[in-house]
Amino acid sequence: MHQFTYLFDCDGVVLDTESQYSKFWAHIGTLYYPHVQSFAEDIKGMSLVDIFACYFPHEPQQREIKQLLDNFEESMEYIYIPGVEDFLKSLRDKKLRTALVTSSDHNKMAQVYSAHPEIKDYFDYIFTAEDIQRSKPAPDCFINAARRFDVATEDCIVFEDSINGLTAAKESGTKVVGLTTTNSEQKIISFCNLIIPNFIGQTPDSITAHFAFLS
């Protein structure tokens, strides 16, 4: 059977944190962009550097928002998406290539590692915002991950949930599995080869079988 490389977004794919971030960024949106009702949705998947570059170019605003975000992330709940731990363990048992590809920065990931020190064992590589120049929806992060493994992007399967993340995955040329943890199936269907609600009942073999004929 064809051997794929598995690339995972973090928030909304591995960790059930997107709803918490949505509330935080919606609050920021009401403070700074009250006329943009879609602000929280628009920035999903973007790195903080790119959010600042696009929406908050002034340093005083950046400092204020960064402090609010740091405080928020310290109090967040970092809960696994249903079924994802078993799925990741199965990938490791089969010695399949895996990477976490996130727009989160080192400070945020330090909180994740504190809550789940075992998460590092699930991945060969963990790519963060510091590893790329352009964040999602640019495809750079997934192209970079494929290069690190020395594989073609078409031999990678990406698991994503946000529109920006799904756009990046599709543009990179990977196979795309969309999770409906953040958006409805109808909203993400045009980006995906496969859609799942979570990882319950999913196995590496079931995912690989779905994509084997596309390779």
Short mmCIF file of C-alpha atoms in Angstrom, two decimals:
data_model
loop_
_atom_site.label_atom_id
_atom_site.label_comp_id
_atom_site.label_asym_id
_atom_site.label_seq_id
_atom_site.Cartn_x
_atom_site.Cartn_y
_atom_site.Cartn_z
CA MET A 1 0.00 0.00 0.00
CA HIS A 2 1.22 3.52 -0.81
CA GLN A 3 3.05 5.16 2.09
CA PHE A 4 2.05 8.74 2.77
CA THR A 5 3.49 11.41 5.05
CA TYR A 6 0.93 12.77 7.51
CA LEU A 7 0.88 16.51 8.27
CA PHE A 8 -1.36 17.90 11.01
CA ASP A 9 -2.49 21.38 11.89
CA CYS A 10 -2.68 21.88 15.65
CA ASP A 11 -5.68 23.97 16.73
CA GLY A 12 -8.95 22.38 15.65
CA VAL A 13 -7.20 19.24 14.40
CA VAL A 14 -5.05 17.87 17.21
CA LEU A 15 -6.30 20.13 19.99
CA ASP A 16 -9.87 21.31 20.53
CA THR A 17 -8.93 24.96 20.96
CA GLU A 18 -10.46 26.78 17.99
CA SER A 19 -13.66 27.74 19.79
CA GLN A 20 -11.60 29.31 22.58
CA TYR A 21 -9.51 31.29 20.09
CA SER A 22 -12.66 32.35 18.24
CA LYS A 23 -13.97 33.99 21.41
CA PHE A 24 -10.64 35.71 22.07
CA TRP A 25 -10.23 37.10 18.55
CA ALA A 26 -13.91 38.05 18.34
CA HIS A 27 -13.34 40.18 21.44
CA ILE A 28 -10.24 41.74 19.85
CA GLY A 29 -12.28 42.38 16.72
CA THR A 30 -14.98 44.24 18.63
CA LEU A 31 -12.30 46.45 20.20
CA TYR A 32 -10.35 47.33 17.07
CA TYR A 33 -12.50 46.36 14.06
CA PRO A 34 -16.13 46.59 15.20
CA HIS A 35 -17.28 46.98 11.59
CA VAL A 36 -15.70 43.65 10.53
CA GLN A 37 -17.97 40.93 11.88
CA SER A 38 -15.90 38.16 10.26
CA PHE A 39 -12.62 39.26 11.88
CA ALA A 40 -12.19 36.15 14.06
CA GLU A 41 -12.83 33.91 11.06
CA ASP A 42 -10.59 35.90 8.73
CA ILE A 43 -7.47 35.48 10.85
CA LYS A 44 -7.78 31.74 11.60
CA GLY A 45 -4.68 29.86 10.55
CA MET A 46 -2.55 33.01 10.30
CA SER A 47 0.55 33.48 12.42
CA LEU A 48 0.54 36.28 14.97
CA VAL A 49 3.24 38.06 12.94
CA ASP A 50 0.99 38.10 9.89
CA ILE A 51 -2.06 39.13 11.91
CA PHE A 52 -0.09 42.09 13.21
CA ALA A 53 1.22 42.95 9.75
CA CYS A 54 -2.26 42.86 8.22
CA TYR A 55 -4.36 44.39 10.98
CA PHE A 56 -2.24 45.93 13.75
CA PRO A 57 0.80 47.72 12.30
CA HIS A 58 1.39 49.92 15.36
CA GLU A 59 3.64 48.60 18.13
CA PRO A 60 1.52 49.80 21.09
CA GLN A 61 -1.43 47.78 19.76
CA GLN A 62 0.82 44.78 19.15
CA ARG A 63 2.19 44.87 22.69
CA GLU A 64 -1.27 45.15 24.19
CA ILE A 65 -2.72 42.31 22.12
CA LYS A 66 0.33 40.09 22.69
CA GLN A 67 0.00 40.50 26.45
CA LEU A 68 -3.71 39.70 26.30
CA LEU A 69 -3.02 36.66 24.15
CA ASP A 70 -0.23 35.38 26.40
CA ASN A 71 -2.49 35.66 29.44
CA PHE A 72 -5.32 33.96 27.58
CA GLU A 73 -3.18 31.04 26.39
CA GLU A 74 -1.90 30.45 29.93
CA SER A 75 -5.48 29.81 31.06
CA MET A 76 -6.69 27.87 28.01
CA GLU A 77 -7.78 24.24 28.11
CA TYR A 78 -5.70 22.08 25.79
CA ILE A 79 -7.95 19.09 25.14
CA TYR A 80 -7.34 16.56 22.39
CA ILE A 81 -9.77 16.27 19.49
CA PRO A 82 -11.75 13.01 19.95
CA GLY A 83 -9.85 10.01 18.64
CA VAL A 84 -6.70 11.87 17.62
CA GLU A 85 -4.43 10.33 20.27
CA ASP A 86 -5.24 6.79 19.16
CA PHE A 87 -4.81 7.81 15.53
CA LEU A 88 -1.40 9.38 16.20
CA LYS A 89 -0.29 6.36 18.24
CA SER A 90 -1.28 4.09 15.36
CA LEU A 91 0.81 6.15 12.96
CA ARG A 92 3.81 5.83 15.28
CA ASP A 93 3.27 2.09 15.69
CA LYS A 94 3.34 1.75 11.90
CA LYS A 95 6.46 3.95 11.74
CA LEU A 96 4.77 6.37 9.35
CA ARG A 97 6.14 9.89 8.88
CA THR A 98 4.31 12.59 10.83
CA ALA A 99 4.65 16.32 11.45
CA LEU A 100 2.76 19.03 13.27
CA VAL A 101 2.49 22.11 11.05
CA THR A 102 1.11 25.03 13.03
CA SER A 103 0.95 28.80 12.78
CA SER A 104 1.40 28.98 16.55
CA ASP A 105 4.64 30.43 17.89
CA HIS A 106 7.11 29.01 20.40
CA ASN A 107 5.43 30.75 23.35
CA LYS A 108 2.07 29.15 22.58
CA MET A 109 3.64 25.74 21.96
CA ALA A 110 5.38 25.94 25.34
CA GLN A 111 1.90 25.99 26.89
CA VAL A 112 0.93 22.97 24.80
CA TYR A 113 4.04 21.03 25.84
CA SER A 114 3.35 21.86 29.48
CA ALA A 115 -0.17 20.46 29.20
CA HIS A 116 0.79 17.51 27.00
CA PRO A 117 4.52 16.68 27.15
CA GLU A 118 3.79 13.46 25.26
CA ILE A 119 2.71 15.37 22.16
CA LYS A 120 6.33 15.70 21.03
CA ASP A 121 6.56 11.91 20.79
CA TYR A 122 3.75 11.77 18.22
CA PHE A 123 5.63 13.72 15.55
CA ASP A 124 8.94 13.47 13.72
CA TYR A 125 8.97 17.24 13.31
CA ILE A 126 7.05 20.17 14.75
CA PHE A 127 6.97 23.25 12.52
CA THR A 128 5.89 26.56 14.07
CA ALA A 129 5.37 30.13 12.92
CA GLU A 130 9.09 30.80 13.31
CA ASP A 131 9.92 28.26 10.58
CA ILE A 132 8.24 30.10 7.69
CA GLN A 133 8.07 33.60 6.23
CA ARG A 134 4.49 33.42 4.96
CA SER A 135 1.79 31.82 7.08
CA LYS A 136 -1.41 30.15 5.94
CA PRO A 137 -3.20 30.66 3.53
CA ALA A 138 0.18 30.64 1.74
CA PRO A 139 1.23 27.02 1.07
CA ASP A 140 4.80 27.50 2.33
CA CYS A 141 4.41 25.59 5.59
CA PHE A 142 3.29 22.36 3.94
CA ILE A 143 5.81 22.64 1.11
CA ASN A 144 8.53 23.17 3.72
CA ALA A 145 7.39 20.12 5.69
CA ALA A 146 7.42 17.91 2.58
CA ARG A 147 10.94 19.09 1.77
CA ARG A 148 12.13 18.25 5.28
CA PHE A 149 10.95 14.67 4.73
CA ASP A 150 12.34 14.69 1.17
CA VAL A 151 8.97 13.69 -0.27
CA ALA A 152 6.69 15.22 -2.89
CA THR A 153 3.72 17.22 -1.63
CA GLU A 154 1.37 14.89 -3.52
CA ASP A 155 2.63 12.11 -1.25
CA CYS A 156 1.50 14.02 1.85
CA ILE A 157 -1.89 13.99 3.55
CA VAL A 158 -2.77 17.20 5.39
CA PHE A 159 -5.37 17.38 8.17
CA GLU A 160 -6.81 20.90 8.47
CA ASP A 161 -9.91 22.70 9.72
CA SER A 162 -9.71 26.44 9.00
CA ILE A 163 -10.33 28.01 5.61
CA ASN A 164 -6.86 29.55 5.59
CA GLY A 165 -5.29 26.21 6.48
CA LEU A 166 -7.32 24.29 3.93
CA THR A 167 -6.43 26.84 1.27
CA ALA A 168 -2.74 26.41 2.08
CA ALA A 169 -3.02 22.63 1.91
CA LYS A 170 -4.84 22.64 -1.41
CA GLU A 171 -2.42 25.15 -2.94
CA SER A 172 0.56 23.07 -1.82
CA GLY A 173 -0.61 20.08 -3.85
CA THR A 174 -1.14 17.71 -0.93
CA LYS A 175 -4.06 15.39 -0.31
CA VAL A 176 -6.45 17.22 2.02
CA VAL A 177 -8.57 15.88 4.87
CA GLY A 178 -10.88 18.51 6.30
CA LEU A 179 -12.25 18.35 9.83
CA THR A 180 -15.63 19.90 10.61
CA THR A 181 -14.47 21.02 14.05
CA THR A 182 -14.49 24.68 13.01
CA ASN A 183 -16.52 24.96 9.79
CA SER A 184 -19.43 23.06 8.29
CA GLU A 185 -18.94 20.36 5.67
CA GLN A 186 -20.66 22.58 3.11
CA LYS A 187 -18.20 25.41 3.76
CA ILE A 188 -15.03 23.31 3.36
CA ILE A 189 -16.03 20.72 0.77
CA SER A 190 -14.42 22.57 -2.15
CA PHE A 191 -11.00 22.36 -0.46
CA CYS A 192 -11.05 18.71 0.57
CA ASN A 193 -10.56 15.23 -0.81
CA LEU A 194 -12.09 13.77 2.35
CA ILE A 195 -14.09 15.23 5.24
CA ILE A 196 -14.29 13.78 8.76
CA PRO A 197 -15.89 15.12 11.96
CA ASN A 198 -13.00 13.93 14.17
CA PHE A 199 -10.70 10.90 14.41
CA ILE A 200 -13.06 8.46 16.12
CA GLY A 201 -13.11 5.26 14.07
CA GLN A 202 -10.35 6.48 11.76
CA THR A 203 -7.20 4.43 11.21
CA PRO A 204 -4.08 4.94 9.10
CA ASP A 205 -5.26 2.12 6.86
CA SER A 206 -8.71 3.65 6.31
CA ILE A 207 -7.22 7.03 5.42
CA THR A 208 -4.49 5.54 3.23
CA ALA A 209 -6.99 3.35 1.40
CA HIS A 210 -9.06 6.39 0.52
CA PHE A 211 -6.10 8.16 -1.08
CA ALA A 212 -4.13 5.27 -2.54
CA PHE A 213 -5.99 5.37 -5.85
CA LEU A 214 -5.28 9.11 -6.22
CA SER A 215 -1.50 8.58 -6.22
#
